[in-house]
Every structure is written in C-alpha cells, then in structure tokens.
Amino acid sequence: MRITLAAVGRMKRSPLSAAFDDYAKRLTWPLTLKEVEEKRPLPPEQLMAAEGEALLGALPADCYLFALEPRGKALSSEDFAALLGRLQDEGRREVAFVIGGADGLSESLLARSDFKLTLGAMIWPHLLARVMLAEQLFRAQSILAGHPYHRA
C-alpha cells in the first residue's frame, strides 16, 4: 500500500521537517509528500477552491482519501491502525491524506473524501499536523506488526 500526503504550503528545513522525515523513513509503506501552493492573493473562498483543485490534482487515481478536518471523526491509534489494516487487506494500493491551508479544505475536496479524520478537538499548526500524522502512520504500522513501539 502506498501513501500520499498532499498538503498546502511548503515545509522548509526545520525541526518539524526533520521529525517528519524521521517518521517517514521508518515506514515500510512508501510515503510521498506532495506540497501545493497558491501564491495569488485571493479571497478565502476562492483560495480554498484553488487549493482544493491543486490538492485533488496531486492525488493518485482511485485512492482512498482521508481529509484531515477539525469536524472529522476522531479515532484511537488502535482504530486508525485497524482501518488502515482493512484497507490493506481489501487490496487498496493507494491511500492519501490531505491537509488544507489556513482556511481549511474546499467543499469539493471534502465531498471527494472517503473519510474525514480529525487529530483532536484542538486546531494544530498545519506543519505540526504533518508530523503528527506521520507518527500515527508509523504507530499504526507498528500496531499491525505487533511491534512494541505502541504500548498502550
């Protein structure tokens, strides 16, 4: 199973990018980061629409799509792992996650998503959300493999 993370904005070299890279390297599932940017100064609704189109364009064809969304469903690490395990067992070749910009995800992108996922009730900086997602992907992989990384 291949995983794509499509996100608005660029992650420059920083402790956050190093943490993301560390978790991404630990994964046995190939993880590809695709960053998109809209540089035109647009009103929020138009900006979300432009970012949404760019994110949709960055996704693999026929992927199972998770939209990271504050109003999405919260999953425990075990439930997240079980969901990814089911997708893998069903033969899903492509799974993707999208993280929007400051104004959120467009309605068209949310409509296309298969699962709306939240990382909790609090709003996180988008670059930190990338790291948190990468860690949870590694944790899910560890749970599925019976590795002692996850000791809840």
mmCIF file of C-alpha atoms in Angstrom:
data_model
loop_
_atom_site.group_PDB
_atom_site.id
_atom_site.type_symbol
_atom_site.label_atom_id
_atom_site.label_comp_id
_atom_site.label_asym_id
_atom_site.label_seq_id
_atom_site.Cartn_x
_atom_site.Cartn_y
_atom_site.Cartn_z
ATOM 1 C CA MET A 1 0.000 0.000 0.000
ATOM 2 C CA ARG A 2 1.365 3.403 -0.977
ATOM 3 C CA ILE A 3 0.537 6.541 0.990
ATOM 4 C CA THR A 4 0.408 10.083 -0.346
ATOM 5 C CA LEU A 5 0.210 13.146 1.866
ATOM 6 C CA ALA A 6 -0.924 16.178 -0.117
ATOM 7 C CA ALA A 7 -0.659 19.400 1.841
ATOM 8 C CA VAL A 8 -0.914 23.130 1.317
ATOM 9 C CA GLY A 9 2.318 25.005 1.967
ATOM 10 C CA ARG A 10 5.990 24.215 1.930
ATOM 11 C CA MET A 11 7.872 22.636 4.809
ATOM 12 C CA LYS A 12 11.215 24.332 4.994
ATOM 13 C CA ARG A 13 14.186 22.796 6.788
ATOM 14 C CA SER A 14 13.310 22.904 10.461
ATOM 15 C CA PRO A 15 12.982 20.621 13.463
ATOM 16 C CA LEU A 16 9.451 19.815 12.202
ATOM 17 C CA SER A 17 10.718 18.729 8.797
ATOM 18 C CA ALA A 18 13.392 16.596 10.471
ATOM 19 C CA ALA A 19 10.745 14.946 12.674
ATOM 20 C CA PHE A 20 8.501 14.314 9.651
ATOM 21 C CA ASP A 21 11.396 12.821 7.687
ATOM 22 C CA ASP A 22 12.326 10.593 10.636
ATOM 23 C CA TYR A 23 8.862 9.023 10.843
ATOM 24 C CA ALA A 24 8.517 8.822 7.057
ATOM 25 C CA LYS A 25 11.791 6.856 6.833
ATOM 26 C CA ARG A 26 10.575 4.369 9.448
ATOM 27 C CA LEU A 27 7.507 3.431 7.425
ATOM 28 C CA THR A 28 7.503 0.301 5.305
ATOM 29 C CA TRP A 29 4.564 1.777 3.397
ATOM 30 C CA PRO A 30 6.065 4.203 0.873
ATOM 31 C CA LEU A 31 5.072 7.756 1.862
ATOM 32 C CA THR A 32 5.146 10.556 -0.697
ATOM 33 C CA LEU A 33 4.716 14.188 0.349
ATOM 34 C CA LYS A 34 3.182 16.454 -2.301
ATOM 35 C CA GLU A 35 3.122 20.118 -1.402
ATOM 36 C CA VAL A 36 0.956 22.640 -3.223
ATOM 37 C CA GLU A 37 0.858 26.415 -3.010
ATOM 38 C CA GLU A 38 -1.449 29.108 -4.279
ATOM 39 C CA LYS A 39 0.509 32.360 -4.378
ATOM 40 C CA ARG A 40 -2.211 34.655 -5.719
ATOM 41 C CA PRO A 41 -3.840 36.881 -3.070
ATOM 42 C CA LEU A 42 -7.385 35.541 -3.314
ATOM 43 C CA PRO A 43 -10.419 35.945 -1.044
ATOM 44 C CA PRO A 44 -10.762 32.989 1.380
ATOM 45 C CA GLU A 45 -13.460 31.099 -0.577
ATOM 46 C CA GLN A 46 -11.549 31.400 -3.862
ATOM 47 C CA LEU A 47 -8.291 30.480 -2.133
ATOM 48 C CA MET A 48 -9.838 27.324 -0.645
ATOM 49 C CA ALA A 49 -11.235 26.389 -4.065
ATOM 50 C CA ALA A 50 -7.853 26.908 -5.780
ATOM 51 C CA GLU A 51 -6.020 24.970 -3.072
ATOM 52 C CA GLY A 52 -8.650 22.226 -3.273
ATOM 53 C CA GLU A 53 -8.122 21.852 -7.023
ATOM 54 C CA ALA A 54 -4.352 21.737 -6.541
ATOM 55 C CA LEU A 55 -4.694 19.105 -3.812
ATOM 56 C CA LEU A 56 -7.054 16.991 -5.941
ATOM 57 C CA GLY A 57 -4.538 17.215 -8.779
ATOM 58 C CA ALA A 58 -1.781 15.909 -6.508
ATOM 59 C CA LEU A 59 -3.665 12.731 -5.559
ATOM 60 C CA PRO A 60 -3.142 9.305 -7.100
ATOM 61 C CA ALA A 61 -6.005 7.994 -9.203
ATOM 62 C CA ASP A 62 -8.518 5.831 -7.363
ATOM 63 C CA CYS A 63 -7.053 6.453 -3.909
ATOM 64 C CA TYR A 64 -8.890 6.057 -0.627
ATOM 65 C CA LEU A 65 -8.910 9.648 0.607
ATOM 66 C CA PHE A 66 -8.678 10.853 4.194
ATOM 67 C CA ALA A 67 -9.402 14.561 4.667
ATOM 68 C CA LEU A 68 -7.879 15.982 7.840
ATOM 69 C CA GLU A 69 -10.760 18.092 9.046
ATOM 70 C CA PRO A 70 -11.489 19.600 12.500
ATOM 71 C CA ARG A 71 -15.097 18.351 12.299
ATOM 72 C CA GLY A 72 -13.998 14.868 11.247
ATOM 73 C CA LYS A 73 -14.080 11.668 13.244
ATOM 74 C CA ALA A 74 -11.525 11.112 15.995
ATOM 75 C CA LEU A 75 -10.018 7.629 16.063
ATOM 76 C CA SER A 76 -7.875 5.952 18.664
ATOM 77 C CA SER A 77 -4.486 4.777 17.419
ATOM 78 C CA GLU A 78 -5.766 1.203 17.531
ATOM 79 C CA ASP A 79 -8.869 2.053 15.471
ATOM 80 C CA PHE A 80 -6.774 4.001 12.963
ATOM 81 C CA ALA A 81 -4.446 1.006 12.613
ATOM 82 C CA ALA A 82 -7.417 -1.340 12.170
ATOM 83 C CA LEU A 83 -8.862 0.885 9.427
ATOM 84 C CA LEU A 84 -5.549 1.013 7.569
ATOM 85 C CA GLY A 85 -5.199 -2.757 8.020
ATOM 86 C CA ARG A 86 -8.659 -3.294 6.490
ATOM 87 C CA LEU A 87 -7.803 -1.058 3.536
ATOM 88 C CA GLN A 88 -4.597 -3.018 3.011
ATOM 89 C CA ASP A 89 -6.436 -6.361 3.311
ATOM 90 C CA GLU A 90 -9.012 -5.156 0.765
ATOM 91 C CA GLY A 91 -6.164 -4.648 -1.690
ATOM 92 C CA ARG A 92 -6.129 -0.848 -1.670
ATOM 93 C CA ARG A 93 -2.977 0.169 -3.476
ATOM 94 C CA GLU A 94 -3.261 3.920 -2.877
ATOM 95 C CA VAL A 95 -4.248 5.751 0.294
ATOM 96 C CA ALA A 96 -3.998 9.528 0.522
ATOM 97 C CA PHE A 97 -4.341 12.187 3.182
ATOM 98 C CA VAL A 98 -4.963 15.886 2.563
ATOM 99 C CA ILE A 99 -4.156 18.796 4.845
ATOM 100 C CA GLY A 100 -5.596 22.129 3.751
ATOM 101 C CA GLY A 101 -4.413 25.663 4.204
ATOM 102 C CA ALA A 102 -5.292 28.208 6.877
ATOM 103 C CA ASP A 103 -8.893 28.477 5.656
ATOM 104 C CA GLY A 104 -9.461 24.716 5.529
ATOM 105 C CA LEU A 105 -10.468 22.324 2.772
ATOM 106 C CA SER A 106 -12.799 23.114 -0.106
ATOM 107 C CA GLU A 107 -16.280 21.606 -0.238
ATOM 108 C CA SER A 108 -15.384 19.718 -3.428
ATOM 109 C CA LEU A 109 -12.412 18.095 -1.735
ATOM 110 C CA LEU A 110 -14.456 17.212 1.352
ATOM 111 C CA ALA A 111 -17.139 15.715 -0.919
ATOM 112 C CA ARG A 112 -14.479 13.589 -2.665
ATOM 113 C CA SER A 113 -13.039 12.285 0.615
ATOM 114 C CA ASP A 114 -13.839 8.787 1.835
ATOM 115 C CA PHE A 115 -13.139 9.560 5.494
ATOM 116 C CA LYS A 116 -12.978 12.845 7.388
ATOM 117 C CA LEU A 117 -10.395 12.470 10.151
ATOM 118 C CA THR A 118 -9.562 14.818 12.989
ATOM 119 C CA LEU A 119 -6.400 14.782 15.070
ATOM 120 C CA GLY A 120 -8.414 16.093 18.013
ATOM 121 C CA ALA A 121 -10.631 18.938 19.102
ATOM 122 C CA MET A 122 -7.782 21.441 19.103
ATOM 123 C CA ILE A 123 -6.528 23.089 15.933
ATOM 124 C CA TRP A 124 -2.870 22.294 15.221
ATOM 125 C CA PRO A 125 -0.376 24.175 13.056
ATOM 126 C CA HIS A 126 -0.506 22.511 9.658
ATOM 127 C CA LEU A 127 3.189 21.655 9.614
ATOM 128 C CA LEU A 128 2.875 20.027 13.037
ATOM 129 C CA ALA A 129 -0.185 18.099 11.797
ATOM 130 C CA ARG A 130 2.060 16.539 9.138
ATOM 131 C CA VAL A 131 4.432 15.282 11.816
ATOM 132 C CA MET A 132 1.564 14.011 13.969
ATOM 133 C CA LEU A 133 0.062 12.166 11.008
ATOM 134 C CA ALA A 134 3.428 10.610 10.066
ATOM 135 C CA GLU A 135 3.866 9.446 13.669
ATOM 136 C CA GLN A 136 0.378 7.934 13.729
ATOM 137 C CA LEU A 137 1.062 6.140 10.445
ATOM 138 C CA PHE A 138 4.222 4.669 11.965
ATOM 139 C CA ARG A 139 2.312 3.784 15.140
ATOM 140 C CA ALA A 140 -0.430 2.103 13.076
ATOM 141 C CA GLN A 141 2.175 0.113 11.175
ATOM 142 C CA SER A 142 3.748 -0.923 14.498
ATOM 143 C CA ILE A 143 0.380 -1.977 15.936
ATOM 144 C CA LEU A 144 -0.397 -4.075 12.856
ATOM 145 C CA ALA A 145 3.046 -5.718 13.024
ATOM 146 C CA GLY A 146 2.849 -6.392 16.774
ATOM 147 C CA HIS A 147 5.935 -4.213 17.323
ATOM 148 C CA PRO A 148 6.458 -2.924 20.886
ATOM 149 C CA TYR A 149 6.605 0.782 19.801
ATOM 150 C CA HIS A 150 2.929 1.070 20.785
ATOM 151 C CA ARG A 151 2.446 0.094 24.412
ATOM 152 C CA ALA A 152 -0.982 1.447 25.320
#
